[in-house]
Coordinates of C-alpha atoms and ligand atoms in Angstrom, one line a residue:
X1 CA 49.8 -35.7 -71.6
X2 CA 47.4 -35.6 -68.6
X3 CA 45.5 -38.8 -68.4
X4 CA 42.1 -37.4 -68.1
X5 CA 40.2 -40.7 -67.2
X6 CA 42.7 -41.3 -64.3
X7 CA 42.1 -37.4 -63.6
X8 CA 38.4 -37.6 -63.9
X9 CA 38.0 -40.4 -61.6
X10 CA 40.5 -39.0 -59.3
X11 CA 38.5 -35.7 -58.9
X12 CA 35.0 -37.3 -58.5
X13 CA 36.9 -39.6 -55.9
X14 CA 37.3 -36.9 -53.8
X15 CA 34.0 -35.3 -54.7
X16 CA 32.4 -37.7 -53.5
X17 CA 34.6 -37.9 -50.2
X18 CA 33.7 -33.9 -49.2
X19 CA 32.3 -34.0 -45.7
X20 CA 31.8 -30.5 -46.4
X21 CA 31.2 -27.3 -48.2
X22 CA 34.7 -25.8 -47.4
X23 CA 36.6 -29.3 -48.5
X24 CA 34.2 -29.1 -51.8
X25 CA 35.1 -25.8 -52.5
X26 CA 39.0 -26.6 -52.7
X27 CA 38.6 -29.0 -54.7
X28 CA 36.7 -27.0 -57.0
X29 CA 39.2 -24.4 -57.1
X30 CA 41.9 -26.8 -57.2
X31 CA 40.3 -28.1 -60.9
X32 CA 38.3 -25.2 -62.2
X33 CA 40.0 -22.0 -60.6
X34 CA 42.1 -19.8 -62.5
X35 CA 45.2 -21.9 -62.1
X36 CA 42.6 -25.4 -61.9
X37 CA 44.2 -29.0 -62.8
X38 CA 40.8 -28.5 -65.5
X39 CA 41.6 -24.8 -66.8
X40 CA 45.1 -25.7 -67.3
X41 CA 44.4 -28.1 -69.9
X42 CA 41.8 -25.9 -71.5
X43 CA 44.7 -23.1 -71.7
X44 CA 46.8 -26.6 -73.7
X45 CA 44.3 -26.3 -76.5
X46 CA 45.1 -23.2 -78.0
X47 CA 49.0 -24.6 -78.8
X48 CA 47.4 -27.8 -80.8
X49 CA 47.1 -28.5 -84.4
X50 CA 43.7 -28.4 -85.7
X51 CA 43.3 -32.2 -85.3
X52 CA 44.6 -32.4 -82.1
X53 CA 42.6 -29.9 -80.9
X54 CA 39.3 -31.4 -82.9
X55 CA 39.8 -34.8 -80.5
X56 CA 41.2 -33.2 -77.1
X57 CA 38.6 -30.5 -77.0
X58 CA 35.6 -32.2 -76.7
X59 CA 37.2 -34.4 -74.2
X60 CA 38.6 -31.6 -72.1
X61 CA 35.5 -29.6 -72.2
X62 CA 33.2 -32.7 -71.1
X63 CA 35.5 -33.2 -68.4
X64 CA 34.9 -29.7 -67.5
X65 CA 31.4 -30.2 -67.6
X66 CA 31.3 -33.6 -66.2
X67 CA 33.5 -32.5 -62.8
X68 CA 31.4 -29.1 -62.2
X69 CA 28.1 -31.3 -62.6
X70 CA 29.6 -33.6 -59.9
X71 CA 31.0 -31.0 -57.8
X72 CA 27.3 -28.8 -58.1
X73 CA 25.1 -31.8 -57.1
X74 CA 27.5 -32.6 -54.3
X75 CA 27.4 -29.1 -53.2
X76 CA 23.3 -29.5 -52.8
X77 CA 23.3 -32.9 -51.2
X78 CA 26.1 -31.1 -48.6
X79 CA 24.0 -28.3 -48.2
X80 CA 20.4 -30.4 -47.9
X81 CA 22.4 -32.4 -44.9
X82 CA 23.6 -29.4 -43.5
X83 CA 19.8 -27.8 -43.0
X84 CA 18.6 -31.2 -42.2
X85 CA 20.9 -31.2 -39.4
X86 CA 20.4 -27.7 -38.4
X87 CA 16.7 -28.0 -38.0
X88 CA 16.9 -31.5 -36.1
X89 CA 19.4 -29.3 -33.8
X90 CA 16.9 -26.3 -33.1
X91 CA 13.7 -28.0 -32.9
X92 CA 11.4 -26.3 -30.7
X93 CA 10.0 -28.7 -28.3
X94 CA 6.7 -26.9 -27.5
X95 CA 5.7 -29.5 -24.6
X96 CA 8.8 -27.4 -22.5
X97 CA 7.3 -25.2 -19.6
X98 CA 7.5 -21.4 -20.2
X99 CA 10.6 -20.1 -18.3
X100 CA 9.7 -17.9 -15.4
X101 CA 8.5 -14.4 -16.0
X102 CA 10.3 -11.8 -14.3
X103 CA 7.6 -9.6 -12.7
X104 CA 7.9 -6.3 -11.5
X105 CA 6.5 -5.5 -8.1
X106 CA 5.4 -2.1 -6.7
X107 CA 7.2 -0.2 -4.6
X108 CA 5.6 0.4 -0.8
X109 CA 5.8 4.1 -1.1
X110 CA 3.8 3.9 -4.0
X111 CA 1.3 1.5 -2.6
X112 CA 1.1 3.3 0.6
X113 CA 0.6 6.9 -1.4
X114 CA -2.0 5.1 -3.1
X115 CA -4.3 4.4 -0.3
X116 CA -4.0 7.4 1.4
X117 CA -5.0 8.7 -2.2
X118 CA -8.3 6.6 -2.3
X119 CA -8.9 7.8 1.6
X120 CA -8.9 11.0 1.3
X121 CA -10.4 11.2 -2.3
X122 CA -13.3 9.7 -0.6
X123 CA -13.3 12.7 1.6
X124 CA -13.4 14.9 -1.0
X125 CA -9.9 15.7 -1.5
X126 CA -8.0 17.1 -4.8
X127 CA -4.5 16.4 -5.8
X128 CA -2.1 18.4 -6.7
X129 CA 1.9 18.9 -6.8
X130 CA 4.6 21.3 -7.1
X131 CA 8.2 21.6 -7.8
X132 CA 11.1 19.6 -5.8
X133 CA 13.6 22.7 -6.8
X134 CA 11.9 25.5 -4.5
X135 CA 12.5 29.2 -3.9
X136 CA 13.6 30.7 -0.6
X137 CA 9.5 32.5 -0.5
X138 CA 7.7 29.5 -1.0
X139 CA 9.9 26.9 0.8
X140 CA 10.3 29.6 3.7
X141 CA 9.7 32.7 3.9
X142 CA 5.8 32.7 2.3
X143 CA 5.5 29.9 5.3
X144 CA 6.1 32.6 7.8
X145 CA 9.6 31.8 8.8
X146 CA 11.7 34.9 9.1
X147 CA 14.6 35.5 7.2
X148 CA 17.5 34.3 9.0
X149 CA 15.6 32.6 11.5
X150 CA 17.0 29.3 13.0
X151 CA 14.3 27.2 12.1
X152 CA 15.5 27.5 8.5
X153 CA 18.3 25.4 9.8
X154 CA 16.4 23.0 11.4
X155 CA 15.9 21.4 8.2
X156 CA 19.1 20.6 7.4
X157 CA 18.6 22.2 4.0
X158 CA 20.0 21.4 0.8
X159 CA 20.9 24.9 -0.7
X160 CA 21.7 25.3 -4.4
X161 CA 24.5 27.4 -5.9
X162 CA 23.5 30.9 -6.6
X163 CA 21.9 31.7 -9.8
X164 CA 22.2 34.4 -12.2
X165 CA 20.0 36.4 -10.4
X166 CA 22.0 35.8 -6.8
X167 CA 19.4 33.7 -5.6
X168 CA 19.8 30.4 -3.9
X169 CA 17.0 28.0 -4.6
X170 CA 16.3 24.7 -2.2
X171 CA 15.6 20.9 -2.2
X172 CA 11.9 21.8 -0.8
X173 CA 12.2 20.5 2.6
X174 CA 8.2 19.8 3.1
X175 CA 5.7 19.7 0.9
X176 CA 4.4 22.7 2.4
X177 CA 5.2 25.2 0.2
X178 CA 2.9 23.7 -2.5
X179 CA 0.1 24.8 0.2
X180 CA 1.1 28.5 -0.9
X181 CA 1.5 27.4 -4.4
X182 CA -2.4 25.9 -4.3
X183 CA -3.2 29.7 -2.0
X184 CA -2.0 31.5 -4.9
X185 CA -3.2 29.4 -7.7
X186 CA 0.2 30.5 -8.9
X187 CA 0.9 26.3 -10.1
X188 CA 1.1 24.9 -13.4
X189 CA 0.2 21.3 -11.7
X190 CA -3.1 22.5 -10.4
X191 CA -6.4 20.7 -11.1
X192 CA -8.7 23.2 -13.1
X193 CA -11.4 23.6 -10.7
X194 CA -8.6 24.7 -8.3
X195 CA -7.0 26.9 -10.6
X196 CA -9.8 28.6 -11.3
X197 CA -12.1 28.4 -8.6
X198 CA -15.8 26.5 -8.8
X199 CA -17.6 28.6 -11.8
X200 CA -18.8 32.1 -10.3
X201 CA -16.4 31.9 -7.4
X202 CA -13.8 34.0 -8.8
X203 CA -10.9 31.7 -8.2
X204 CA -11.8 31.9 -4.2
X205 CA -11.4 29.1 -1.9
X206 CA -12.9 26.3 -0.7
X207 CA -9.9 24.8 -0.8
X208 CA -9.5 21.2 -0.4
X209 CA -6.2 19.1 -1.4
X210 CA -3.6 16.8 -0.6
X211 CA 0.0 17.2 -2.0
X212 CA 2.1 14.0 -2.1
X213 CA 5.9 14.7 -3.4
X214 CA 9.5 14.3 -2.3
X215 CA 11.4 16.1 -0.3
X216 CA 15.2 16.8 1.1
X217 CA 16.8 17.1 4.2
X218 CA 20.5 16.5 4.9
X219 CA 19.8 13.3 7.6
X220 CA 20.4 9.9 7.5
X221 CA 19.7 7.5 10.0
X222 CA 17.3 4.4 10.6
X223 CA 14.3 6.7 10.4
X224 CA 15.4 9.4 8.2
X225 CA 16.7 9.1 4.7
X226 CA 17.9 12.2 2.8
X227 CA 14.9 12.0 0.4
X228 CA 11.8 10.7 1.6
X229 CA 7.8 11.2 0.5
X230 CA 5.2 13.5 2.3
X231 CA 1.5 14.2 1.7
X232 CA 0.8 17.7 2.4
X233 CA -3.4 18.2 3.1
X234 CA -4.6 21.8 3.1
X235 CA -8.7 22.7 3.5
X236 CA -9.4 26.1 3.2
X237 CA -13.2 27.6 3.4
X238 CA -14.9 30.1 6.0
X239 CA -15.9 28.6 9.7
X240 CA -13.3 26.0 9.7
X241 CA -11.8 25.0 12.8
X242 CA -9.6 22.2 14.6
X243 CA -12.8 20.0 15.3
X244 CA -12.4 19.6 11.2
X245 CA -8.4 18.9 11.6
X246 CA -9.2 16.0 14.1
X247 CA -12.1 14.5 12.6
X248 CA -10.1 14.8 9.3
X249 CA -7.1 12.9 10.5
X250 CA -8.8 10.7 13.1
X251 CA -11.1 9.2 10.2
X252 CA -7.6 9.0 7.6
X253 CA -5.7 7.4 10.4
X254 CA -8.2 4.5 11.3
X255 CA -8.6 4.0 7.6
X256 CA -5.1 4.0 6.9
X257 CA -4.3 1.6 9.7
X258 CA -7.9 -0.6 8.6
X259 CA -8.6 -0.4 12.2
X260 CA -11.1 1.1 14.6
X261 CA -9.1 0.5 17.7
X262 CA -6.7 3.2 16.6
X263 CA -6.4 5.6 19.8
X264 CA -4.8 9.0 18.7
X265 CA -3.6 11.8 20.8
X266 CA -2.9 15.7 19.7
X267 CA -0.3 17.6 21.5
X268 CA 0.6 21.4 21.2
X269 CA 3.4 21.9 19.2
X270 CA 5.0 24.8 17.2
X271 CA 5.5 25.2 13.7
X272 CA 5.8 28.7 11.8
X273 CA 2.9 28.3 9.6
X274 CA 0.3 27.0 11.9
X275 CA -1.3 28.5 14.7
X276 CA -2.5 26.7 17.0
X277 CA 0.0 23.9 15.9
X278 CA -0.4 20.4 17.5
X279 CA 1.9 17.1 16.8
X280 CA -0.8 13.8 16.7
X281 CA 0.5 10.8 18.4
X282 CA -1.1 7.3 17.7
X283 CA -1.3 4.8 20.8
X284 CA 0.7 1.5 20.0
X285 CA 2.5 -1.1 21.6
X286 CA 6.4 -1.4 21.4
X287 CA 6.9 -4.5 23.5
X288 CA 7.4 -7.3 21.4
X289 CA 10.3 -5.8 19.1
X290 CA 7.7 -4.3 16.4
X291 CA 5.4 -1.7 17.0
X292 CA 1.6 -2.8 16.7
X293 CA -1.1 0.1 16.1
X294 CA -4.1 -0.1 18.1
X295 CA -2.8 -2.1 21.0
X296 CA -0.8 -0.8 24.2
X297 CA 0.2 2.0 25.8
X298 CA 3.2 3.6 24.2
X299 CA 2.3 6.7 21.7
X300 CA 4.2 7.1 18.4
X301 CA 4.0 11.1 16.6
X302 CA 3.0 10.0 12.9
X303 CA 2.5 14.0 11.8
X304 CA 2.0 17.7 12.5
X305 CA -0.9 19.7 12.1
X306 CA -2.8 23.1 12.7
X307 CA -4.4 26.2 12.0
X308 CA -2.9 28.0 8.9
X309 CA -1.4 31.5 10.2
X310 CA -3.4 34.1 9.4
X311 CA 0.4 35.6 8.2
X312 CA 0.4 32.5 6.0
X313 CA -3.2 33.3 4.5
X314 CA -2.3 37.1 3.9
X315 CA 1.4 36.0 2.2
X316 CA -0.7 34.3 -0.2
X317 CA -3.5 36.9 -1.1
X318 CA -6.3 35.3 0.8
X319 CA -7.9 37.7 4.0
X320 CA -7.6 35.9 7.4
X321 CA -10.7 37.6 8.7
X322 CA -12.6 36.1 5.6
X323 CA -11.4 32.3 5.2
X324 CA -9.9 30.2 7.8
X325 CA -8.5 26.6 7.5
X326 CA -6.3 24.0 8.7
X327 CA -3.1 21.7 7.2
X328 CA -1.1 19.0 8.3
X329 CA 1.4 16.8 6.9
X330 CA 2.8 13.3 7.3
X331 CA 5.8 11.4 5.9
X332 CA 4.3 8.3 3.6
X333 CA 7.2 6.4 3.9
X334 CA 7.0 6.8 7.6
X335 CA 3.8 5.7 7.9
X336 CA 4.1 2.6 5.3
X337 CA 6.9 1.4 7.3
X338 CA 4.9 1.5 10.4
X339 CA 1.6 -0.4 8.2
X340 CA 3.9 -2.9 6.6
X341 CA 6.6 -3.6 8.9
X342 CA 10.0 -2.2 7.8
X343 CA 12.5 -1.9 10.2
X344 CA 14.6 0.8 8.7
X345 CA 13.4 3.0 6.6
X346 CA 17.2 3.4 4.4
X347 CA 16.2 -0.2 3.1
X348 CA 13.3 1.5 1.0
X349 CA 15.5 3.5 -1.7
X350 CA 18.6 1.4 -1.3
X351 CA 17.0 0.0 -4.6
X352 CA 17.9 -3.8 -3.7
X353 CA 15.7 -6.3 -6.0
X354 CA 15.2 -8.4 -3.2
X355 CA 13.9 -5.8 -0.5
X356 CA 11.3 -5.0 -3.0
X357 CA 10.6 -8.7 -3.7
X358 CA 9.7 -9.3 -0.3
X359 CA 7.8 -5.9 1.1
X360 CA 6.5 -4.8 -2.8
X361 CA 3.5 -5.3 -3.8
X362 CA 1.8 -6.8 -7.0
X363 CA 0.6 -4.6 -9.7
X364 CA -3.1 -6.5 -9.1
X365 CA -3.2 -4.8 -6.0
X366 CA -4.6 -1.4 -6.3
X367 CA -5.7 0.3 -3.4
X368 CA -9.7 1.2 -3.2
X369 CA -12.1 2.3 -0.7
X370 CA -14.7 -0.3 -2.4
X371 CA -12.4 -3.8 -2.4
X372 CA -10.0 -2.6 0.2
X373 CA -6.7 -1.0 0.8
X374 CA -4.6 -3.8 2.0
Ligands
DAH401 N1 6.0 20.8 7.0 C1 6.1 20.1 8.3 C2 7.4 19.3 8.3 O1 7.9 18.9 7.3 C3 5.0 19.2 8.5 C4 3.7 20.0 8.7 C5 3.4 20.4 10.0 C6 2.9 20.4 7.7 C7 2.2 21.1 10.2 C8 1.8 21.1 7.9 C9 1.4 21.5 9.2 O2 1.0 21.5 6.9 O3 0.3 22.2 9.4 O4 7.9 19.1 9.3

């Protein structure tokens, strides 16, 4: 027969030794489980006589009772300890400084398309966009370039596969087309009063926007990047000539660069959808390694200009012997780099944390004709 003193003291022995829950729970299982040193004697008292079982039971049972009590408060003092040590562990010491917030910056292009926003806005400009996936008319031929003419070529396109229809659609090469688009009113990203025309006006010009967007060419090099950022400008009205075009850009440039010693210079050029066309050069110095605006005697094309064709006007419903007006356009990237500093202009959407650490700017910074662009 067991000798359930000597069992008893045994099992609270080793109660009492648990460092923890796991070794507690063996030894409950070990006396109260199924097969338990504890349940095996309570299985004994069936096979006794009467008697027997009259003086074992109550024995067996309050050892029963007696070793789950110990083994229960044991569990709670293990457990207590175990939360006790778990809090001392993970106490938050709030006297620790923050940890360093990773701030975003934002990206030159942005900032740069921003201030020439708030230039010419002050001028009375409009906004508006138009898709990057162009058709052949609005990319091309709308823009008076013939089909099958080489100039189509010049700009290293980025065709599409045909379509359904056999046509080949284009990464727009300029922003350009969105000047035909905005001629039209034939764009679901107009603003209303352009859409529509000023009330009574019939949807007729004046015209007056700028067109910032992205656009392709197949070219890469330290100043050319296979997508980069232009702002188209278009003003259409009657009586406009190229006095307007150079006071226009002469005033955006001297903003833009936040200087009045900017010197610029317009030379005939040739584009398809201007006539007269002219390229304007800004005077700068390239001596010391960088190129400083509004100093020396180099010059330095920044953008193309001109007289919208009078082909160009009737492609896009308007009369050329009623409304005249001028457009230009300029690469913003371009033109940031040349602001800001940045020596090659593949660096800008090589999307490296670090470049944009060092030329971004901060979010606080926004660009206004009140407080200043830069
Ligand atoms: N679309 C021309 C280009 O990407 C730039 C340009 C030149 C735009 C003259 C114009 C313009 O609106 O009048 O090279």
């Amino acid at each position: 027969m067991t000798d359930l003193t000597q069992l008893e003291a045994e099992l609270s022995a080793r109660t009492a030794a648990a460092s923890d829950l796991a070794a507690l729970e063996a030894i409950r299982v070990e006396a109260l489980g199924k097969t338990g040193s504890i349940s095996e004697l309570l299985k004994t008292l069936g096979k006794l006589s009467p008697e027997e079982r009259r003086e074992q039971g109550p024995k067996i049972n309050g050892l029963r009772d007696a070793v789950a009590a110990a083994i229960a408060a044991k569990k709670a003092a293990l457990e207590t300890a175990e939360l006790e040590a778990k809090l001392a562990a993970e106490r938050v010491d709030l006297t620790l400084p923050a940890p360093p917030e990773r701030r975003g910056r934002v990206h030159p292009t942005m900032q740069v398309l921003d201030e020439m926003i708030a230039i010419f806005a002050e001028m009375g400009f409009d906004l508006a966009e138009g898709p990057d996936i162009e058709d052949d008319f609005h990319n091309f031929t709308a823009l008076n370039f013939p089909p099958k003419h080489p100039a189509r070529e010049m700009h290293d396109t980025f065709w599409l596969p045909e379509d359904a229809h056999g046509e080949r659609k284009v990464l727009r090469t300029h922003t350009s087309p969105v000047q035909v688009r905005v001629m039209q009113r034939l764009n679901e990203k107009l603003p209303a009063w352009i859409a529509n025309g000023p009330p009574g006006a019939n949807g007729q010009p004046p015209i007056r926007v700028m067109v910032p967007g992205r656009v392709y060419r197949s070219d890469s090099d330290a100043t050319h990047t296979p997508m980069f950022h232009q702002m188209e400008g278009l003003v259409i009205d009657k009586n406009i000539h190229m006095g307007h075009l150079k006071w226009t850009l002469e005033t955006f440039t001297r903003r833009f660069f936040e200087t009045d010693a900017v010197v610029t210079r317009f030379r005939p050029h040739h584009f398809p959808f201007t006539e007269p066309s002219c390229e304007m050069d800004v005077q700068c110095d390239r001596s010391g390694g960088s190129i400083k605006i509004g100093q020396g005697a180099d010059w330095l094309e920044i953008l193309g200009g001109g007289m919208v064709h009078p082909t160009v006007l009737a492609n896009c419903g308007l009369d050329p012997d009623v409304w005249q007006g001028f457009a230009f356009g300029l690469g913003i990237d371009r033109l940031g780099a040349l602001k800001y500093g940045m020596p090659d202009l593949r660096d800008m959407f090589a999307a490296d944390t670090r470049w944009l650490e060092h030329y971004g700017f901060s979010a606080f910074q926004a660009p206004n004709s009140a407080t200043g662009l830069s």
